[in-house]
């Protein structure tokens, strides 16, 4: 039996599967692994959350970078890996997809929001840091590229930021707790495209095995 058949057998005999995905599943969709050489992290000095909060200039820089690199994200389509997972979710065999990715491709492949646990947030929309209200990127892009206007919340005038988790920003508690619950409840845990080096995310396979 080859490895693919072995995996198929494990999937067939599992009752509750959880997938854990990292950058590697999206490289085939044209999204570069931002930790790899030439990736975003090696070209730009990261903007820490506290700096984003305290400085207009840093916020402006963050949005400038966002819209300069956004095209790759907008053009990306889900690939066979995303679709295979979506099928398992649809069949009711996979209870959740825990992901380190911020590209939204699991949802785009047909997986409902409620089944995707995004540990590092999502870069395809923005949220108000005060009230959590969701803001779409299109109007923000138009205003920012047009007149350099920084986005403020339409509801509470709070600071609006892409819905990703920045350096120095706390991991999202609800998502972490959900990821842990799903991991403990599954009988098959599949890791795809993650080198599992970043904690706390890297601890999940161990929790599953235990
Ligand atoms: Zn708000």
Short mmCIF file of N, CA, C and O in Angstrom, two decimals, residues 19-22 25 97-103 106 116-121:
data_model
loop_
_atom_site.label_atom_id
_atom_site.label_comp_id
_atom_site.label_asym_id
_atom_site.label_seq_id
_atom_site.Cartn_x
_atom_site.Cartn_y
_atom_site.Cartn_z
N UNK A 19 -8.47 19.21 10.06
CA UNK A 19 -7.30 19.55 9.26
C UNK A 19 -6.63 20.78 9.86
O UNK A 19 -7.30 21.66 10.41
N UNK A 20 -5.32 20.80 9.75
CA UNK A 20 -4.55 21.96 10.18
C UNK A 20 -3.73 22.40 8.97
O UNK A 20 -2.94 21.63 8.44
N UNK A 21 -3.94 23.62 8.48
CA UNK A 21 -3.25 24.03 7.26
C UNK A 21 -2.35 25.25 7.47
O UNK A 21 -2.64 26.12 8.28
N UNK A 22 -1.27 25.27 6.71
CA UNK A 22 -0.35 26.40 6.72
C UNK A 22 -0.08 26.88 5.30
O UNK A 22 -0.74 26.45 4.34
N UNK A 25 -0.24 24.94 1.69
CA UNK A 25 -1.43 24.53 0.92
C UNK A 25 -1.83 25.61 -0.09
O UNK A 25 -2.49 25.34 -1.10
N UNK A 97 -11.51 23.10 10.02
CA UNK A 97 -10.20 23.34 9.43
C UNK A 97 -9.55 24.45 10.24
O UNK A 97 -10.07 25.57 10.30
N UNK A 98 -8.45 24.11 10.90
CA UNK A 98 -7.69 25.12 11.64
C UNK A 98 -6.61 25.62 10.70
O UNK A 98 -5.89 24.83 10.11
N UNK A 99 -6.52 26.92 10.51
CA UNK A 99 -5.53 27.41 9.55
C UNK A 99 -4.69 28.57 10.07
O UNK A 99 -5.16 29.38 10.86
N UNK A 100 -3.45 28.57 9.64
CA UNK A 100 -2.54 29.69 9.90
C UNK A 100 -2.62 30.70 8.77
O UNK A 100 -2.01 31.75 8.84
N UNK A 101 -3.34 30.35 7.71
CA UNK A 101 -3.40 31.22 6.54
C UNK A 101 -4.41 32.34 6.72
O UNK A 101 -5.39 32.19 7.44
N UNK A 102 -4.16 33.45 6.03
CA UNK A 102 -5.04 34.61 6.14
C UNK A 102 -5.71 34.91 4.79
O UNK A 102 -6.29 35.97 4.59
N UNK A 103 -5.60 33.94 3.85
CA UNK A 103 -6.02 34.22 2.47
C UNK A 103 -7.50 33.95 2.19
O UNK A 103 -7.99 34.25 1.10
N UNK A 106 -10.00 28.75 2.06
CA UNK A 106 -10.87 27.65 2.51
C UNK A 106 -12.34 28.04 2.35
O UNK A 106 -13.14 27.27 1.84
N UNK A 116 -14.21 27.10 9.66
CA UNK A 116 -12.82 27.51 9.48
C UNK A 116 -12.36 28.27 10.73
O UNK A 116 -13.01 29.25 11.12
N UNK A 117 -11.30 27.81 11.34
CA UNK A 117 -10.77 28.49 12.53
C UNK A 117 -9.46 29.17 12.12
O UNK A 117 -8.47 28.51 11.84
N UNK A 118 -9.50 30.50 12.05
CA UNK A 118 -8.34 31.25 11.55
C UNK A 118 -7.50 31.76 12.71
O UNK A 118 -7.87 32.73 13.37
N UNK A 119 -6.36 31.13 12.93
CA UNK A 119 -5.53 31.50 14.08
C UNK A 119 -4.82 32.83 13.88
O UNK A 119 -4.50 33.52 14.83
N UNK A 120 -4.56 33.18 12.62
CA UNK A 120 -3.85 34.44 12.34
C UNK A 120 -4.76 35.47 11.68
O UNK A 120 -4.28 36.44 11.10
N UNK A 121 -6.05 35.22 11.75
CA UNK A 121 -7.00 36.18 11.19
C UNK A 121 -7.19 36.02 9.70
O UNK A 121 -6.88 34.98 9.12
#
